[in-house]
């Protein structure tokens, strides 16, 4: 009974081990009103959590939440995990399959995208207990950190030599003659010496110890507790860092520290996001949120960079062009206003092609003049400006949306003019590649596309 209960989904809630967590997805509503049928789009929260979330709202800025009415908070396109100071945990999953209730699919997609953007490839064989799909995001990050720490401890921590100055009855290292000559009578038998000691007390190991303490304190699954307690005994000799976020830039990333590269991103996530002790201000509490627009853009960028061929190069967030030039009255030099920043700019020295990503679920079935596939007019205006400035109103451009059941094939070509054209192409999150179509004949940098398995298949997450 207990084993079955720990894995039982409860509509918009999720019972994992010893704690009940609210599970929703993008743009869901959280309300203090009674909820008869909780779902991934609607869940009940207490007033304390509602007030805490209201503190996140800053007028005039893009916020992860918005106030729908005095009793209801509406989430935006941020995903991840948050935990209020009162202990209420909320897992927010990406909305990848319209109205279908498939949280495991959204969770696996989020993990895959996070691995790629952190540049952490998956291992060919992982412990089955660390690969369970029902783990919430923060517990999964704790598990990934502990797995990497286990492998690091198995290969041995990297230490360094430290100079020690002390008084000893025995010679060890070098004798400090100047201090020894000033030794008072009666203590000539004690020697002032300098010697080097090999210690594990370096900033990387201390940051790992600090992250491990956080995992042991805030992790809620029994597996996390067991591993954190086991590893803490092996790091007893190390002192934690008081202000770890300030010391993260001191992490050495040379050839000698190559074995630490896999654990660093997980350590940084835990210290910066998953430890409320190191956070300041009104948002104190666990807050691991990712903008899906930014995450999708980064994920697509990683995959496109691995698929283009020579002599094409890829520039992300190009910023060399502006919308217009203007010389204000009284000024002697013209100014460039409204910088244009397409997500991707492909260049082979003679030709430039623009591509942009949008995290939005459009539908190829809405092919009429009223719905227009769900495309945004402002997005098309933006692409027209990109084409005019970066491609001199000539050539082909691409607009990339996530693939789902209602958008599985590229749309027919759109034309701004006889010379400037736009392709709307789905990007398959499972296969991590653009869906093939007629557009490939106009984007020669993708004509020989390798099979992309980085970082790993979803089945191995």
Short mmCIF file of C-alpha atoms in Angstrom, two decimals:
data_model
loop_
_atom_site.label_atom_id
_atom_site.label_comp_id
_atom_site.label_asym_id
_atom_site.label_seq_id
_atom_site.Cartn_x
_atom_site.Cartn_y
_atom_site.Cartn_z
CA UNK A 1 0.00 0.00 0.00
CA UNK A 2 2.70 2.47 0.95
CA UNK A 3 4.68 1.79 -2.25
CA UNK A 4 1.61 2.33 -4.42
CA UNK A 5 0.64 5.47 -2.54
CA UNK A 6 4.01 7.12 -3.09
CA UNK A 7 3.57 6.96 -6.86
CA UNK A 8 -0.11 7.87 -7.07
CA UNK A 9 -0.96 11.03 -9.04
CA UNK A 10 -3.81 13.06 -7.59
CA UNK A 11 -5.12 15.21 -10.48
CA UNK A 12 -3.47 18.61 -10.03
CA UNK A 13 -1.56 17.36 -6.99
CA UNK A 14 1.22 14.83 -6.67
CA UNK A 15 2.02 12.68 -3.65
CA UNK A 16 5.73 11.89 -3.65
CA UNK A 17 7.18 9.92 -0.72
CA UNK A 18 6.30 12.00 2.36
CA UNK A 19 5.14 15.28 0.88
CA UNK A 20 2.21 16.52 -1.16
CA UNK A 21 3.14 18.79 -4.04
CA UNK A 22 0.96 20.85 -6.36
CA UNK A 23 1.59 19.99 -10.00
CA UNK A 24 0.44 22.35 -12.75
CA UNK A 25 1.70 23.62 -16.10
CA UNK A 26 2.23 26.91 -17.88
CA UNK A 27 -0.57 29.47 -17.70
CA UNK A 28 -2.38 27.50 -14.98
CA UNK A 29 -4.44 29.24 -12.29
CA UNK A 30 -3.77 28.89 -8.55
CA UNK A 31 -6.66 29.94 -6.37
CA UNK A 32 -7.71 30.03 -2.73
CA UNK A 33 -11.28 29.25 -3.80
CA UNK A 34 -12.54 25.67 -3.41
CA UNK A 35 -11.54 23.51 -6.40
CA UNK A 36 -13.84 20.56 -7.07
CA UNK A 37 -11.78 18.98 -9.87
CA UNK A 38 -8.07 19.88 -9.64
CA UNK A 39 -6.12 19.57 -12.88
CA UNK A 40 -2.89 20.68 -14.50
CA UNK A 41 -4.61 23.98 -15.31
CA UNK A 42 -6.26 24.69 -11.95
CA UNK A 43 -5.19 23.97 -8.37
CA UNK A 44 -5.93 25.18 -4.85
CA UNK A 45 -3.37 27.00 -2.66
CA UNK A 46 -3.55 28.59 0.77
CA UNK A 47 -3.67 32.33 1.42
CA UNK A 48 -0.09 32.48 2.71
CA UNK A 49 1.25 31.08 -0.57
CA UNK A 50 -1.01 33.41 -2.57
CA UNK A 51 0.33 36.46 -0.72
CA UNK A 52 3.90 35.25 -1.22
CA UNK A 53 3.34 34.86 -4.96
CA UNK A 54 1.76 38.33 -5.14
CA UNK A 55 5.08 39.78 -3.95
CA UNK A 56 6.60 38.57 -7.23
CA UNK A 57 4.51 40.99 -9.27
CA UNK A 58 6.43 44.10 -10.33
CA UNK A 59 4.45 46.69 -12.31
CA UNK A 60 5.78 47.38 -15.80
CA UNK A 61 7.88 44.20 -15.98
CA UNK A 62 7.39 40.67 -17.24
CA UNK A 63 6.47 38.63 -14.19
CA UNK A 64 6.25 34.87 -13.67
CA UNK A 65 2.77 35.35 -12.20
CA UNK A 66 -0.12 37.80 -12.55
CA UNK A 67 -3.12 38.54 -10.35
CA UNK A 68 -6.30 37.43 -12.11
CA UNK A 69 -8.61 38.38 -9.22
CA UNK A 70 -8.15 38.87 -5.45
CA UNK A 71 -8.26 35.11 -4.94
CA UNK A 72 -6.50 33.78 -8.05
CA UNK A 73 -2.95 33.87 -9.41
CA UNK A 74 -2.31 33.07 -13.08
CA UNK A 75 1.08 31.64 -14.06
CA UNK A 76 2.93 32.76 -17.17
CA UNK A 77 5.36 30.85 -19.41
CA UNK A 78 7.83 30.09 -16.61
CA UNK A 79 8.42 26.45 -15.67
CA UNK A 80 10.30 24.72 -12.88
CA UNK A 81 9.71 24.44 -9.16
CA UNK A 82 8.88 26.92 -6.42
CA UNK A 83 8.44 26.40 -2.70
CA UNK A 84 7.00 29.09 -0.48
CA UNK A 85 8.45 29.84 2.97
CA UNK A 86 5.45 27.96 4.42
CA UNK A 87 6.61 24.78 2.68
CA UNK A 88 4.07 24.54 -0.16
CA UNK A 89 5.77 23.07 -3.23
CA UNK A 90 4.53 23.81 -6.75
CA UNK A 91 5.91 22.04 -9.82
CA UNK A 92 5.27 23.89 -13.10
CA UNK A 93 5.62 21.85 -16.28
CA UNK A 94 5.82 22.98 -19.93
CA UNK A 95 2.63 22.90 -21.96
CA UNK A 96 3.77 20.67 -24.81
CA UNK A 97 0.61 18.76 -25.75
CA UNK A 98 -2.29 21.21 -25.63
CA UNK A 99 -5.00 19.91 -23.30
CA UNK A 100 -3.67 16.41 -22.77
CA UNK A 101 -2.91 15.40 -19.18
CA UNK A 102 0.60 13.99 -19.66
CA UNK A 103 2.83 15.46 -16.92
CA UNK A 104 5.53 12.82 -17.39
CA UNK A 105 6.02 13.90 -21.00
CA UNK A 106 6.35 17.56 -20.01
CA UNK A 107 8.75 16.68 -17.20
CA UNK A 108 10.98 14.63 -19.50
CA UNK A 109 11.01 17.36 -22.13
CA UNK A 110 12.00 19.92 -19.50
CA UNK A 111 14.85 17.74 -18.26
CA UNK A 112 16.11 17.16 -21.80
CA UNK A 113 16.11 20.88 -22.57
CA UNK A 114 17.77 21.72 -19.27
CA UNK A 115 20.57 19.22 -19.86
CA UNK A 116 21.28 20.62 -23.30
CA UNK A 117 21.33 24.27 -22.22
CA UNK A 118 23.58 23.42 -19.26
CA UNK A 119 25.86 21.56 -21.68
CA UNK A 120 25.73 18.43 -19.54
CA UNK A 121 25.51 15.28 -21.71
CA UNK A 122 23.77 12.30 -20.20
CA UNK A 123 25.68 9.20 -19.26
CA UNK A 124 25.15 6.03 -21.24
CA UNK A 125 24.15 4.08 -18.16
CA UNK A 126 22.55 5.69 -15.15
CA UNK A 127 21.30 4.29 -11.89
CA UNK A 128 17.66 3.34 -12.35
CA UNK A 129 16.73 5.04 -9.10
CA UNK A 130 18.14 8.30 -10.47
CA UNK A 131 16.24 8.05 -13.73
CA UNK A 132 12.69 7.75 -12.40
CA UNK A 133 10.37 9.97 -14.36
CA UNK A 134 8.09 10.72 -11.39
CA UNK A 135 10.68 12.83 -9.56
CA UNK A 136 9.86 16.55 -9.44
CA UNK A 137 12.40 18.83 -11.07
CA UNK A 138 14.21 19.99 -7.92
CA UNK A 139 14.54 16.44 -6.54
CA UNK A 140 15.84 15.31 -9.94
CA UNK A 141 18.48 18.06 -9.83
CA UNK A 142 19.47 16.93 -6.31
CA UNK A 143 19.79 13.38 -7.61
CA UNK A 144 21.91 14.45 -10.60
CA UNK A 145 24.21 16.39 -8.27
CA UNK A 146 24.58 13.41 -5.94
CA UNK A 147 25.25 11.04 -8.83
CA UNK A 148 28.04 13.27 -10.14
CA UNK A 149 29.43 13.66 -6.62
CA UNK A 150 29.50 9.89 -6.20
CA UNK A 151 31.56 9.51 -9.36
CA UNK A 152 33.83 12.39 -8.35
CA UNK A 153 34.50 10.86 -4.94
CA UNK A 154 35.21 7.54 -6.62
CA UNK A 155 37.89 9.09 -8.83
CA UNK A 156 39.24 11.24 -5.99
CA UNK A 157 38.86 14.89 -5.10
CA UNK A 158 41.43 17.33 -6.41
CA UNK A 159 43.54 18.92 -3.68
CA UNK A 160 46.27 21.55 -3.57
CA UNK A 161 49.43 22.29 -1.62
CA UNK A 162 49.24 24.95 1.08
CA UNK A 163 52.22 26.54 2.83
CA UNK A 164 52.20 25.97 6.60
CA UNK A 165 54.34 27.97 9.04
CA UNK A 166 54.66 26.45 12.51
CA UNK A 167 56.92 25.72 15.49
CA UNK A 168 57.92 22.07 15.78
CA UNK A 169 60.48 19.99 17.69
CA UNK A 170 61.36 18.30 14.40
CA UNK A 171 62.67 19.54 11.05
CA UNK A 172 60.13 19.32 8.30
CA UNK A 173 60.48 21.24 5.07
CA UNK A 174 62.58 24.44 5.43
CA UNK A 175 64.05 26.00 8.57
CA UNK A 176 63.23 29.71 8.90
CA UNK A 177 66.67 30.96 9.99
CA UNK A 178 65.65 34.58 10.63
CA UNK A 179 62.90 33.56 13.05
CA UNK A 180 65.00 30.81 14.58
CA UNK A 181 67.79 33.28 15.47
CA UNK A 182 65.24 35.33 17.43
CA UNK A 183 64.13 32.33 19.43
CA UNK A 184 64.29 33.21 23.20
CA UNK A 185 66.53 31.25 25.63
CA UNK A 186 65.02 28.01 26.78
CA UNK A 187 63.17 27.44 23.50
CA UNK A 188 66.11 26.81 21.18
CA UNK A 189 64.96 23.19 20.86
CA UNK A 190 61.78 24.36 19.10
CA UNK A 191 62.24 24.96 15.41
CA UNK A 192 60.51 27.52 13.13
CA UNK A 193 59.78 25.65 9.95
CA UNK A 194 57.89 26.17 6.67
CA UNK A 195 56.50 23.24 4.74
CA UNK A 196 53.77 22.39 2.23
CA UNK A 197 50.75 20.25 3.11
CA UNK A 198 48.49 18.63 0.53
CA UNK A 199 44.92 19.53 1.47
CA UNK A 200 41.48 19.17 -0.08
CA UNK A 201 40.63 22.63 1.24
CA UNK A 202 40.10 24.39 -2.08
CA UNK A 203 37.14 26.55 -3.13
CA UNK A 204 35.63 23.99 -5.54
CA UNK A 205 35.45 21.29 -2.84
CA UNK A 206 34.07 23.74 -0.29
CA UNK A 207 31.35 24.86 -2.70
CA UNK A 208 30.42 21.22 -3.28
CA UNK A 209 30.26 20.71 0.50
CA UNK A 210 27.97 23.76 0.80
CA UNK A 211 25.67 22.45 -1.94
CA UNK A 212 25.63 19.03 -0.28
CA UNK A 213 24.49 20.58 2.99
CA UNK A 214 21.64 22.29 1.14
CA UNK A 215 20.62 19.01 -0.50
CA UNK A 216 20.56 17.22 2.84
CA UNK A 217 18.50 19.98 4.40
CA UNK A 218 15.90 20.65 1.70
CA UNK A 219 15.72 17.34 -0.17
CA UNK A 220 12.56 15.42 0.74
CA UNK A 221 13.01 12.00 -0.86
CA UNK A 222 14.55 9.16 1.14
CA UNK A 223 17.11 8.48 -1.63
CA UNK A 224 18.40 12.04 -1.42
CA UNK A 225 18.65 11.89 2.36
CA UNK A 226 20.55 8.60 2.27
CA UNK A 227 23.11 9.71 -0.31
CA UNK A 228 23.56 13.18 1.17
CA UNK A 229 24.21 11.72 4.63
CA UNK A 230 26.65 9.15 3.23
CA UNK A 231 28.67 11.73 1.29
CA UNK A 232 28.67 14.30 4.09
CA UNK A 233 30.83 11.98 6.22
CA UNK A 234 33.40 11.83 3.43
CA UNK A 235 33.60 15.63 3.30
CA UNK A 236 33.75 16.24 7.05
CA UNK A 237 37.18 17.86 6.87
CA UNK A 238 35.91 20.63 4.58
CA UNK A 239 34.30 23.84 5.78
CA UNK A 240 31.24 25.20 3.90
CA UNK A 241 31.36 28.62 2.23
CA UNK A 242 29.45 31.44 3.90
CA UNK A 243 28.61 33.37 0.71
CA UNK A 244 28.80 30.66 -1.97
CA UNK A 245 27.18 32.64 -4.80
CA UNK A 246 29.94 35.25 -4.57
CA UNK A 247 32.61 32.54 -4.72
CA UNK A 248 31.21 30.63 -7.71
CA UNK A 249 33.24 32.76 -10.21
CA UNK A 250 36.40 31.54 -8.43
CA UNK A 251 35.74 27.98 -9.62
CA UNK A 252 38.82 26.91 -11.61
CA UNK A 253 38.11 25.34 -14.99
CA UNK A 254 41.53 24.28 -16.27
CA UNK A 255 42.72 20.92 -17.52
CA UNK A 256 43.53 19.66 -14.02
CA UNK A 257 39.92 20.33 -12.96
CA UNK A 258 38.35 18.56 -15.94
CA UNK A 259 36.75 15.98 -13.65
CA UNK A 260 34.74 18.73 -11.96
CA UNK A 261 33.08 20.06 -15.12
CA UNK A 262 30.05 17.78 -14.95
CA UNK A 263 29.17 18.60 -11.35
CA UNK A 264 29.62 22.36 -11.65
CA UNK A 265 26.27 23.24 -13.34
CA UNK A 266 24.30 21.18 -10.83
CA UNK A 267 26.24 22.73 -7.95
CA UNK A 268 25.57 26.23 -9.31
CA UNK A 269 21.84 25.56 -9.69
CA UNK A 270 21.56 24.35 -6.11
CA UNK A 271 23.52 27.23 -4.60
CA UNK A 272 21.89 29.99 -6.67
CA UNK A 273 18.30 28.80 -6.88
CA UNK A 274 17.52 25.86 -4.61
CA UNK A 275 18.79 27.20 -1.30
CA UNK A 276 16.62 29.92 0.29
CA UNK A 277 19.36 30.56 2.88
CA UNK A 278 21.44 32.24 0.16
CA UNK A 279 18.62 34.34 -1.28
CA UNK A 280 17.73 37.87 -0.29
CA UNK A 281 14.60 39.98 -0.37
CA UNK A 282 10.92 39.17 -0.35
CA UNK A 283 11.31 36.16 -2.64
CA UNK A 284 13.09 34.09 -0.01
CA UNK A 285 12.19 30.48 -0.67
CA UNK A 286 13.06 27.91 -3.29
CA UNK A 287 12.54 29.42 -6.73
CA UNK A 288 13.87 27.44 -9.68
CA UNK A 289 12.09 28.97 -12.66
CA UNK A 290 13.02 29.00 -16.34
CA UNK A 291 11.42 31.10 -19.05
CA UNK A 292 10.21 28.67 -21.70
CA UNK A 293 10.86 31.25 -24.43
CA UNK A 294 14.51 31.50 -23.40
CA UNK A 295 14.86 27.76 -22.71
CA UNK A 296 13.36 26.81 -26.08
CA UNK A 297 15.58 29.31 -27.88
CA UNK A 298 18.69 27.98 -26.13
CA UNK A 299 17.71 24.36 -26.78
CA UNK A 300 17.13 24.97 -30.49
CA UNK A 301 20.39 26.94 -30.69
CA UNK A 302 22.40 24.03 -29.25
CA UNK A 303 20.89 21.63 -31.78
CA UNK A 304 21.26 23.94 -34.79
CA UNK A 305 24.90 24.62 -33.94
CA UNK A 306 25.57 20.86 -34.08
CA UNK A 307 23.82 20.45 -37.44
CA UNK A 308 25.15 23.26 -39.67
CA UNK A 309 28.01 22.57 -42.05
CA UNK A 310 31.03 24.53 -43.26
CA UNK A 311 31.35 27.32 -44.37
CA UNK A 312 28.19 28.44 -42.57
CA UNK A 313 28.46 29.92 -39.09
CA UNK A 314 25.75 30.60 -36.53
CA UNK A 315 25.45 33.80 -34.49
CA UNK A 316 22.93 33.85 -31.68
CA UNK A 317 21.26 37.13 -30.75
CA UNK A 318 22.87 39.10 -33.58
CA UNK A 319 22.73 42.85 -32.88
CA UNK A 320 24.42 44.58 -35.80
CA UNK A 321 21.30 46.12 -37.36
CA UNK A 322 18.81 48.74 -36.17
CA UNK A 323 15.28 49.48 -37.32
CA UNK A 324 15.92 53.11 -38.29
CA UNK A 325 18.41 55.97 -38.29
CA UNK A 326 17.51 59.34 -36.82
CA UNK A 327 19.34 62.59 -36.28
CA UNK A 328 17.68 64.56 -33.45
CA UNK A 329 17.34 68.29 -33.86
CA UNK A 330 20.51 70.02 -32.71
CA UNK A 331 22.62 66.85 -32.96
CA UNK A 332 25.60 66.69 -35.34
CA UNK A 333 25.61 62.92 -35.72
CA UNK A 334 22.77 60.53 -36.59
CA UNK A 335 21.67 57.89 -34.11
CA UNK A 336 20.50 54.33 -34.68
CA UNK A 337 17.30 53.42 -32.86
CA UNK A 338 15.52 50.15 -32.00
CA UNK A 339 18.11 47.40 -32.21
CA UNK A 340 17.03 44.25 -34.07
CA UNK A 341 18.10 41.00 -32.40
CA UNK A 342 17.04 37.84 -34.26
CA UNK A 343 17.59 34.61 -32.35
CA UNK A 344 19.80 33.08 -35.05
CA UNK A 345 21.77 34.53 -37.95
CA UNK A 346 23.41 32.13 -40.42
CA UNK A 347 26.31 33.53 -42.44
CA UNK A 348 28.65 32.01 -45.03
CA UNK A 349 30.47 35.23 -45.95
CA UNK A 350 28.27 35.91 -48.97
CA UNK A 351 24.74 35.23 -47.75
CA UNK A 352 22.86 35.80 -44.51
CA UNK A 353 19.72 33.96 -43.37
CA UNK A 354 17.61 34.78 -40.31
CA UNK A 355 15.75 32.33 -38.06
CA UNK A 356 13.70 33.05 -34.95
CA UNK A 357 12.01 30.87 -32.32
CA UNK A 358 8.60 31.26 -30.68
CA UNK A 359 7.38 29.15 -27.78
CA UNK A 360 3.75 28.95 -28.81
CA UNK A 361 1.45 26.12 -29.90
CA UNK A 362 0.13 26.97 -33.34
CA UNK A 363 -2.18 24.73 -35.40
CA UNK A 364 -1.88 23.77 -39.04
CA UNK A 365 -5.62 22.96 -38.96
CA UNK A 366 -6.55 26.63 -38.49
CA UNK A 367 -5.76 27.40 -42.12
CA UNK A 368 -8.25 30.18 -42.72
CA UNK A 369 -8.11 33.96 -43.00
CA UNK A 370 -9.59 34.39 -39.54
CA UNK A 371 -7.35 32.09 -37.44
CA UNK A 372 -4.22 32.29 -39.66
CA UNK A 373 -2.76 29.15 -38.02
CA UNK A 374 -2.57 31.06 -34.72
CA UNK A 375 0.34 33.16 -35.97
CA UNK A 376 0.86 36.54 -34.34
CA UNK A 377 0.79 39.61 -36.57
CA UNK A 378 3.46 41.27 -34.45
CA UNK A 379 5.77 38.26 -34.95
CA UNK A 380 5.40 38.55 -38.71
CA UNK A 381 6.10 42.30 -38.56
CA UNK A 382 9.23 41.45 -36.60
CA UNK A 383 10.38 38.92 -39.22
CA UNK A 384 9.71 41.44 -41.98
CA UNK A 385 12.00 43.93 -40.22
CA UNK A 386 14.69 41.26 -39.78
CA UNK A 387 14.50 40.38 -43.46
CA UNK A 388 14.67 44.01 -44.57
CA UNK A 389 17.74 44.84 -42.46
CA UNK A 390 19.72 41.60 -42.28
CA UNK A 391 18.87 40.14 -45.70
CA UNK A 392 18.23 43.31 -47.74
CA UNK A 393 14.64 42.14 -48.35
CA UNK A 394 15.87 39.14 -50.28
CA UNK A 395 15.99 35.42 -49.61
CA UNK A 396 14.33 33.01 -47.20
CA UNK A 397 13.80 33.19 -43.43
CA UNK A 398 12.57 30.70 -40.85
CA UNK A 399 10.19 30.92 -37.90
CA UNK A 400 10.48 27.93 -35.53
CA UNK A 401 7.65 26.67 -33.29
CA UNK A 402 7.49 23.51 -31.13
CA UNK A 403 6.01 20.45 -32.78
CA UNK A 404 2.83 18.93 -31.34
CA UNK A 405 -0.15 16.89 -32.54
CA UNK A 406 -1.74 19.85 -34.36
CA UNK A 407 1.51 21.08 -35.91
CA UNK A 408 3.56 18.21 -37.29
CA UNK A 409 4.54 19.42 -40.77
CA UNK A 410 6.02 22.74 -42.01
CA UNK A 411 3.46 25.24 -43.28
CA UNK A 412 3.40 26.29 -46.93
CA UNK A 413 5.74 29.16 -47.75
CA UNK A 414 4.74 32.73 -46.84
CA UNK A 415 5.88 35.60 -49.08
CA UNK A 416 6.39 39.20 -47.98
CA UNK A 417 7.31 40.01 -51.58
CA UNK A 418 8.58 38.30 -54.71
CA UNK A 419 12.09 38.28 -53.19
CA UNK A 420 11.51 37.79 -49.44
CA UNK A 421 9.94 34.59 -48.13
CA UNK A 422 9.23 32.99 -44.74
CA UNK A 423 9.00 29.33 -43.69
CA UNK A 424 7.20 28.26 -40.52
CA UNK A 425 8.82 25.02 -39.37
CA UNK A 426 8.08 22.73 -36.37
CA UNK A 427 10.91 21.66 -34.10
CA UNK A 428 10.54 18.15 -32.66
CA UNK A 429 11.45 18.26 -28.97
CA UNK A 430 11.76 14.48 -28.69
CA UNK A 431 14.12 14.06 -31.66
CA UNK A 432 15.72 17.49 -31.09
CA UNK A 433 15.65 18.47 -34.77
CA UNK A 434 13.70 20.46 -37.34
CA UNK A 435 10.97 18.58 -39.18
CA UNK A 436 11.93 17.97 -42.81
CA UNK A 437 10.06 19.69 -45.63
CA UNK A 438 10.30 21.87 -48.74
CA UNK A 439 12.15 24.53 -46.77
CA UNK A 440 15.35 22.42 -46.85
CA UNK A 441 15.94 23.32 -50.49
CA UNK A 442 16.44 26.98 -49.50
CA UNK A 443 18.61 26.42 -46.38
CA UNK A 444 21.68 24.65 -47.69
CA UNK A 445 23.44 24.75 -44.32
CA UNK A 446 21.13 21.88 -43.26
CA UNK A 447 21.29 19.74 -46.40
CA UNK A 448 23.52 17.14 -44.73
CA UNK A 449 22.05 16.93 -41.28
CA UNK A 450 23.67 14.46 -38.87
CA UNK A 451 21.68 12.40 -36.45
CA UNK A 452 21.55 14.44 -33.25
CA UNK A 453 21.48 12.41 -30.06
CA UNK A 454 22.93 15.05 -27.75
CA UNK A 455 22.42 15.01 -24.87
CA UNK A 456 20.40 11.79 -24.71
CA UNK A 457 17.16 10.13 -25.65
CA UNK A 458 14.21 10.85 -23.43
CA UNK A 459 13.99 7.18 -22.49
CA UNK A 460 17.35 7.50 -20.74
CA UNK A 461 16.57 10.68 -18.79
#
